[in-house]
């Protein structure tokens, strides 16, 4: 399969956030070889295209090509991105970005296409991922588009719809008994095998440069502005960190004058970040996870937890929790508004409805800008509905 993306710049590398050690992209490193710290992208300077020129570009996340670390892979992309904004009756000050209207049914397509494009550019023959479902299905879909074999590790209790979707894409599915952390450990062992590209939505920073397009689209859709508050779900933090990255890039380029406040939402049954935030801690709290209907954010030990806490605090935001009962109610409320999402996607609406996201006015701002925007991250069609 011919790959038409531009070459990856030779100056780009992966740099450890803890010790600063760098790794070339083609080393296929997924964590620091020296200290096992997480890796960030170094040697890349994003540039937002001129707003006037965006109107002539195709409606996908690739319209922001100058701000992305790899060129559009024309043989892999499926038109992901540029999802709509909608309102919910009775809450005109809040808008929802319908991010489950993606090729695989979740926002994870934003990052997965970046990883598949990089894997194709590096010429790898096999990649693997671990996931509670949505990231794995996204990686599997783009892997098959790229003609690359794919293994996906998921918890044994992953929704049957997501497992079926993985197998339909041709992925080899490894269902791991135990917790989400047990799945992550099994994947880490496989990732250390020679020649394996670990297409991790948690560890590989290319994924975050994909999810930052959520904010770039929002900025464009709102006429070059952002709302006061971004309400975002958080487990491993790929959307929180991507959104924060996008906001910082817009700020540094003078395209916004302040960072919007980030309100991150966790399930009460698995809230290491909310607990740490409340206690003023710089790292996630050591917790015992309990079951939650919000399976997509049930992460007891987020690898980028300290980065998430730092990012939220930098915006003057907060991290809150919602109960499963609140998620059930929010899920039903969204469905009655015509929006059928997976339970995890209802956590932000649950926080807004319960007042956990802070005081959000009932009417939009005088300039017409919504006070808050939240994402609908995953389609309800591939998850078991709440009981």
Coordinates of C-alpha atoms in Angstrom, one line a residue:
X1 CA 0.0 0.0 0.0
X2 CA 1.4 3.4 -1.0
X3 CA 1.7 5.9 1.8
X4 CA 1.5 9.5 0.6
X5 CA 2.1 11.4 3.8
X6 CA 5.1 13.7 4.1
X7 CA 8.2 12.3 5.7
X8 CA 8.5 12.6 9.4
X9 CA 11.0 15.4 10.2
X10 CA 14.4 14.1 11.2
X11 CA 14.5 16.5 14.1
X12 CA 11.5 14.9 15.8
X13 CA 12.1 12.6 18.8
X14 CA 10.4 11.2 21.9
X15 CA 11.7 12.8 25.2
X16 CA 11.2 11.5 28.7
X17 CA 9.0 13.8 30.7
X18 CA 10.9 12.7 33.9
X19 CA 14.6 12.6 33.0
X20 CA 14.8 14.2 29.6
X21 CA 16.4 11.2 27.8
X22 CA 15.5 11.2 24.1
X23 CA 14.6 8.3 21.8
X24 CA 14.4 8.4 17.9
X25 CA 10.9 7.8 16.6
X26 CA 12.1 4.6 14.8
X27 CA 13.3 3.1 18.0
X28 CA 9.7 2.2 18.7
X29 CA 10.1 3.2 22.3
X30 CA 6.9 3.4 24.3
X31 CA 8.5 4.5 27.6
X32 CA 11.9 5.8 28.7
X33 CA 14.6 3.2 28.4
X34 CA 16.4 4.7 31.4
X35 CA 13.7 5.5 34.0
X36 CA 10.4 4.1 32.4
X37 CA 8.9 7.6 32.4
X38 CA 6.3 8.7 29.9
X39 CA 7.5 10.2 26.6
X40 CA 6.5 13.5 25.0
X41 CA 7.1 14.7 21.5
X42 CA 10.1 16.9 20.9
X43 CA 11.4 18.7 17.9
X44 CA 8.0 19.6 16.4
X45 CA 6.7 23.2 16.2
X46 CA 3.0 23.3 15.3
X47 CA 1.5 26.2 13.3
X48 CA -2.2 26.9 13.0
X49 CA -3.2 27.6 9.4
X50 CA -4.7 31.0 8.7
X51 CA -8.4 31.1 9.6
X52 CA -9.3 32.6 6.2
X53 CA -7.9 29.6 4.4
X54 CA -9.7 27.0 6.5
X55 CA -13.0 27.5 4.7
X56 CA -11.7 25.9 1.5
X57 CA -10.4 22.8 3.2
X58 CA -12.1 19.4 3.5
X59 CA -14.1 19.0 6.8
X60 CA -11.8 16.6 8.6
X61 CA -9.1 17.0 11.3
X62 CA -6.5 17.1 8.5
X63 CA -7.6 20.6 7.7
X64 CA -5.1 21.6 10.5
X65 CA -2.2 19.9 8.7
X66 CA 0.4 22.5 9.7
X67 CA -0.4 21.8 13.4
X68 CA 0.0 18.0 13.1
X69 CA 3.3 16.0 13.4
X70 CA 2.6 13.9 10.3
X71 CA 1.0 14.5 7.0
X72 CA -2.4 13.2 5.9
X73 CA -2.2 9.5 5.1
X74 CA -4.6 9.5 2.1
X75 CA -4.8 5.8 1.9
X76 CA -5.6 5.4 5.7
X77 CA -7.8 8.3 6.6
X78 CA -11.5 7.9 6.7
X79 CA -12.5 11.5 7.0
X80 CA -12.3 11.6 10.8
X81 CA -13.0 14.8 12.6
X82 CA -15.0 18.0 12.3
X83 CA -17.9 16.6 14.4
X84 CA -21.0 18.8 15.0
X85 CA -21.9 20.9 18.0
X86 CA -25.5 20.5 19.3
X87 CA -27.6 21.8 22.2
X88 CA -29.8 19.9 24.6
X89 CA -33.3 21.3 25.4
X90 CA -33.3 23.3 28.6
X91 CA -29.5 23.9 28.6
X92 CA -28.8 26.5 25.9
X93 CA -25.7 27.7 27.6
X94 CA -24.1 24.2 27.1
X95 CA -23.2 22.7 23.8
X96 CA -22.2 19.1 23.2
X97 CA -19.6 18.1 20.6
X98 CA -20.9 14.8 19.0
X99 CA -17.5 13.1 18.8
X100 CA -19.0 9.6 18.5
X101 CA -19.9 10.4 14.9
X102 CA -16.5 9.1 13.8
X103 CA -15.8 6.1 11.5
X104 CA -15.4 3.7 14.5
X105 CA -17.9 5.3 16.8
X106 CA -15.6 7.2 19.2
X107 CA -13.3 10.2 19.6
X108 CA -10.3 7.8 19.7
X109 CA -10.2 7.9 15.9
X110 CA -8.5 11.3 16.3
X111 CA -5.4 9.7 17.8
X112 CA -5.5 6.3 16.2
X113 CA -5.2 7.6 12.7
X114 CA -2.0 9.4 13.8
X115 CA -0.5 6.2 15.2
X116 CA -1.4 4.2 12.1
X117 CA 0.1 6.9 9.8
X118 CA 3.3 6.8 11.9
X119 CA 3.5 3.0 11.9
X120 CA 3.1 3.0 8.1
X121 CA 5.8 5.7 7.7
X122 CA 8.1 3.6 9.9
X123 CA 7.4 0.5 7.9
X124 CA 6.4 -1.7 10.9
X125 CA 4.6 -5.0 10.1
X126 CA 2.8 -5.4 13.4
X127 CA 1.3 -3.2 16.0
X128 CA -0.5 -3.8 19.3
X129 CA -2.7 -1.8 21.7
X130 CA -4.5 -2.2 24.9
X131 CA -7.9 -0.7 25.7
X132 CA -11.2 -0.9 27.5
X133 CA -12.6 -1.0 24.0
X134 CA -12.8 2.3 22.0
X135 CA -9.1 2.9 21.6
X136 CA -8.5 -0.6 20.6
X137 CA -11.3 -0.6 18.0
X138 CA -10.0 2.6 16.6
X139 CA -6.4 1.3 16.3
X140 CA -7.6 -1.9 14.8
X141 CA -9.6 -0.1 12.1
X142 CA -6.8 2.1 11.0
X143 CA -4.3 -0.7 11.2
X144 CA -6.3 -2.7 8.7
X145 CA -6.6 0.4 6.5
X146 CA -2.8 0.5 6.6
X147 CA -2.4 -3.2 5.9
X148 CA -0.7 -3.8 9.3
X149 CA -1.4 -6.8 11.5
X150 CA -2.8 -5.8 14.9
X151 CA -3.2 -7.4 18.4
X152 CA -5.5 -5.8 20.9
X153 CA -5.5 -6.5 24.6
X154 CA -8.8 -5.9 26.4
X155 CA -10.3 -6.7 29.8
X156 CA -12.3 -9.9 29.9
X157 CA -15.4 -8.0 30.7
X158 CA -15.2 -5.6 27.7
X159 CA -18.6 -5.1 26.0
X160 CA -19.4 -7.8 23.5
X161 CA -20.1 -5.1 20.9
X162 CA -16.6 -3.8 21.1
X163 CA -15.0 -7.2 21.0
X164 CA -17.1 -8.1 17.9
X165 CA -16.0 -4.8 16.3
X166 CA -12.4 -5.6 17.0
X167 CA -12.7 -9.0 15.4
X168 CA -14.6 -7.7 12.4
X169 CA -11.6 -5.4 11.7
X170 CA -9.3 -8.5 11.7
X171 CA -7.6 -7.8 15.0
X172 CA -6.3 -10.6 17.2
X173 CA -8.1 -10.0 20.5
X174 CA -6.6 -11.0 23.8
X175 CA -9.2 -10.9 26.6
X176 CA -7.3 -10.6 29.9
X177 CA -9.0 -11.7 33.2
X178 CA -8.9 -9.3 36.1
X179 CA -8.7 -5.5 36.2
X180 CA -7.9 -2.9 33.5
X181 CA -4.5 -2.7 35.1
X182 CA -4.0 -6.5 34.5
X183 CA -4.7 -5.8 30.9
X184 CA -2.2 -3.0 30.8
X185 CA 0.5 -5.2 32.3
X186 CA -0.1 -7.9 29.8
X187 CA 0.1 -5.4 27.0
X188 CA 3.3 -3.9 28.4
X189 CA 5.0 -7.4 28.3
X190 CA 4.0 -7.8 24.7
X191 CA 5.1 -4.2 23.9
X192 CA 8.6 -5.0 24.9
X193 CA 9.0 -7.7 22.3
X194 CA 11.4 -6.7 19.4
X195 CA 9.9 -5.0 16.4
X196 CA 6.5 -4.4 18.0
X197 CA 5.0 -0.9 17.6
X198 CA 2.9 -0.2 20.7
X199 CA 0.1 2.0 19.4
X200 CA -0.8 3.2 22.8
X201 CA -3.4 5.9 23.3
X202 CA -1.8 6.4 26.7
X203 CA 2.0 6.3 26.1
X204 CA 2.5 7.5 22.6
X205 CA 2.4 11.3 22.3
X206 CA 1.3 11.2 18.7
X207 CA -2.1 10.2 20.0
X208 CA -2.4 13.4 22.0
X209 CA -1.6 15.5 18.9
X210 CA -4.6 13.8 17.4
X211 CA -6.9 14.5 20.2
X212 CA -5.9 18.1 20.4
X213 CA -7.9 18.6 17.2
X214 CA -11.0 18.4 19.3
X215 CA -10.1 21.9 20.6
X216 CA -8.9 23.2 17.2
X217 CA -12.3 22.3 15.7
X218 CA -14.1 23.8 18.6
X219 CA -12.1 27.0 18.2
X220 CA -13.0 27.2 14.5
X221 CA -16.7 26.3 15.0
X222 CA -17.1 29.0 17.6
X223 CA -15.6 31.7 15.4
X224 CA -12.1 31.7 16.7
X225 CA -13.1 31.5 20.4
X226 CA -13.4 28.9 23.1
X227 CA -16.0 28.6 25.9
X228 CA -15.3 29.5 29.5
X229 CA -15.3 25.8 30.5
X230 CA -14.4 22.5 28.9
X231 CA -16.0 19.6 30.7
X232 CA -14.1 16.4 29.8
X233 CA -14.1 12.8 31.0
X234 CA -10.9 11.5 32.4
X235 CA -9.5 8.1 33.0
X236 CA -6.1 7.8 31.2
X237 CA -6.5 11.5 30.2
X238 CA -6.0 11.3 26.5
X239 CA -8.8 13.9 25.8
X240 CA -7.9 16.1 28.8
X241 CA -4.2 16.2 27.8
X242 CA -4.9 16.6 24.1
X243 CA -7.4 19.4 24.8
X244 CA -5.0 21.2 27.1
X245 CA -2.2 20.8 24.4
X246 CA -4.5 22.3 21.8
X247 CA -5.5 25.2 24.1
X248 CA -1.8 26.0 24.9
X249 CA -0.8 26.0 21.2
X250 CA -3.7 28.4 20.4
X251 CA -2.7 30.6 23.3
X252 CA 1.0 30.7 22.3
X253 CA 0.1 31.7 18.8
X254 CA -2.1 34.5 20.0
X255 CA -5.3 32.9 18.7
X256 CA -7.0 33.0 22.2
X257 CA -6.3 35.2 25.1
X258 CA -6.7 32.8 28.0
X259 CA -7.0 29.1 28.7
X260 CA -10.5 27.8 29.2
X261 CA -11.1 26.2 32.6
X262 CA -11.0 22.4 32.4
X263 CA -13.4 20.4 34.6
X264 CA -12.4 16.8 34.4
X265 CA -14.9 14.1 35.4
X266 CA -14.3 10.7 37.0
X267 CA -16.5 7.9 38.1
X268 CA -16.9 7.9 41.9
X269 CA -16.0 4.2 41.9
X270 CA -12.6 4.8 40.4
X271 CA -11.3 8.3 41.1
X272 CA -7.5 8.4 41.8
X273 CA -7.2 11.8 40.1
X274 CA -10.2 13.5 41.8
X275 CA -8.9 12.2 45.2
X276 CA -5.4 13.5 44.5
X277 CA -6.8 16.9 43.3
X278 CA -8.9 17.3 46.4
X279 CA -5.9 16.5 48.6
X280 CA -3.5 18.8 46.7
X281 CA -1.3 15.9 45.6
X282 CA 0.9 16.1 42.5
X283 CA 0.4 12.4 41.6
X284 CA -2.6 10.1 41.5
X285 CA -3.8 8.7 44.8
X286 CA -3.4 5.0 45.5
X287 CA -6.9 3.7 45.5
X288 CA -8.9 0.5 45.4
X289 CA -11.1 0.6 42.3
X290 CA -14.7 -0.5 42.6
X291 CA -17.0 -1.4 39.7
X292 CA -18.5 1.4 37.6
X293 CA -20.8 1.5 34.6
X294 CA -18.4 4.1 33.1
X295 CA -15.9 1.4 32.0
X296 CA -14.0 3.7 29.6
X297 CA -12.6 5.8 32.4
X298 CA -12.2 3.1 35.1
X299 CA -8.4 3.6 35.3
X300 CA -7.0 3.2 38.8
X301 CA -3.3 4.1 37.9
X302 CA -3.2 6.5 35.0
X303 CA 0.3 6.6 33.6
X304 CA 0.1 10.3 32.8
X305 CA -1.6 11.1 36.0
X306 CA 0.8 13.8 37.2
X307 CA 0.5 15.5 33.8
X308 CA -3.3 15.5 34.0
X309 CA -3.2 17.0 37.4
X310 CA -0.8 19.7 36.3
X311 CA -2.8 20.5 33.2
X312 CA -6.1 20.9 35.0
X313 CA -4.6 23.1 37.7
X314 CA -2.9 25.3 35.1
X315 CA -6.4 26.2 33.8
X316 CA -7.8 27.0 37.2
X317 CA -10.1 23.9 36.8
X318 CA -11.0 21.0 38.9
X319 CA -11.6 17.2 38.9
X320 CA -15.0 16.0 40.1
X321 CA -16.8 12.7 40.5
X322 CA -20.2 11.4 39.6
X323 CA -22.0 8.3 40.9
X324 CA -23.3 5.5 38.8
X325 CA -26.9 6.6 39.6
X326 CA -26.1 10.0 38.2
X327 CA -24.6 8.4 35.1
X328 CA -27.7 6.3 34.6
X329 CA -29.9 9.4 34.9
X330 CA -27.7 11.4 32.5
X331 CA -27.6 8.6 30.0
X332 CA -31.4 8.4 30.0
X333 CA -31.7 12.2 29.7
X334 CA -29.4 12.3 26.7
X335 CA -31.3 9.5 25.0
X336 CA -34.5 11.4 25.5
X337 CA -32.8 14.3 23.7
X338 CA -32.0 12.0 20.8
X339 CA -28.4 11.4 21.8
X340 CA -27.7 7.7 22.3
X341 CA -24.2 7.3 23.8
X342 CA -22.3 4.7 25.8
X343 CA -22.6 5.1 29.6
X344 CA -19.0 6.5 29.9
X345 CA -20.0 9.3 27.5
X346 CA -22.7 10.4 29.9
X347 CA -20.4 11.3 32.8
X348 CA -19.9 14.9 31.7
X349 CA -23.6 15.5 31.3
X350 CA -24.0 13.9 34.7
X351 CA -21.6 16.4 36.2
X352 CA -23.3 19.3 34.6
X353 CA -26.8 18.2 35.7
X354 CA -25.6 17.6 39.2
X355 CA -23.9 21.0 39.4
X356 CA -20.5 19.3 39.8
X357 CA -19.1 21.2 36.9
X358 CA -19.5 24.5 38.7
X359 CA -22.1 27.3 38.2
X360 CA -23.1 27.2 34.5
X361 CA -25.7 29.8 33.6
X362 CA -29.0 28.8 32.0
X363 CA -28.5 31.1 29.1
X364 CA -25.6 31.6 26.7
X365 CA -23.2 34.6 27.1
X366 CA -24.3 37.9 25.6
X367 CA -21.9 37.3 22.7
X368 CA -23.7 34.0 21.9
X369 CA -20.7 31.8 23.0
X370 CA -21.7 28.7 25.0
X371 CA -20.5 28.9 28.6
X372 CA -19.5 25.2 28.5
X373 CA -18.9 22.5 26.0
X374 CA -18.7 18.7 26.7
X375 CA -18.0 15.8 24.4
X376 CA -20.1 12.8 23.6
X377 CA -17.2 10.4 23.1
X378 CA -18.6 7.0 22.3
X379 CA -21.6 5.5 20.5
X380 CA -24.2 3.7 22.5
X381 CA -24.6 1.2 19.7
X382 CA -21.6 -0.8 20.7
X383 CA -22.0 -0.9 24.5
X384 CA -24.3 -2.7 26.8
X385 CA -26.8 -0.1 28.1
X386 CA -26.9 0.6 31.8
X387 CA -29.2 -1.7 33.7

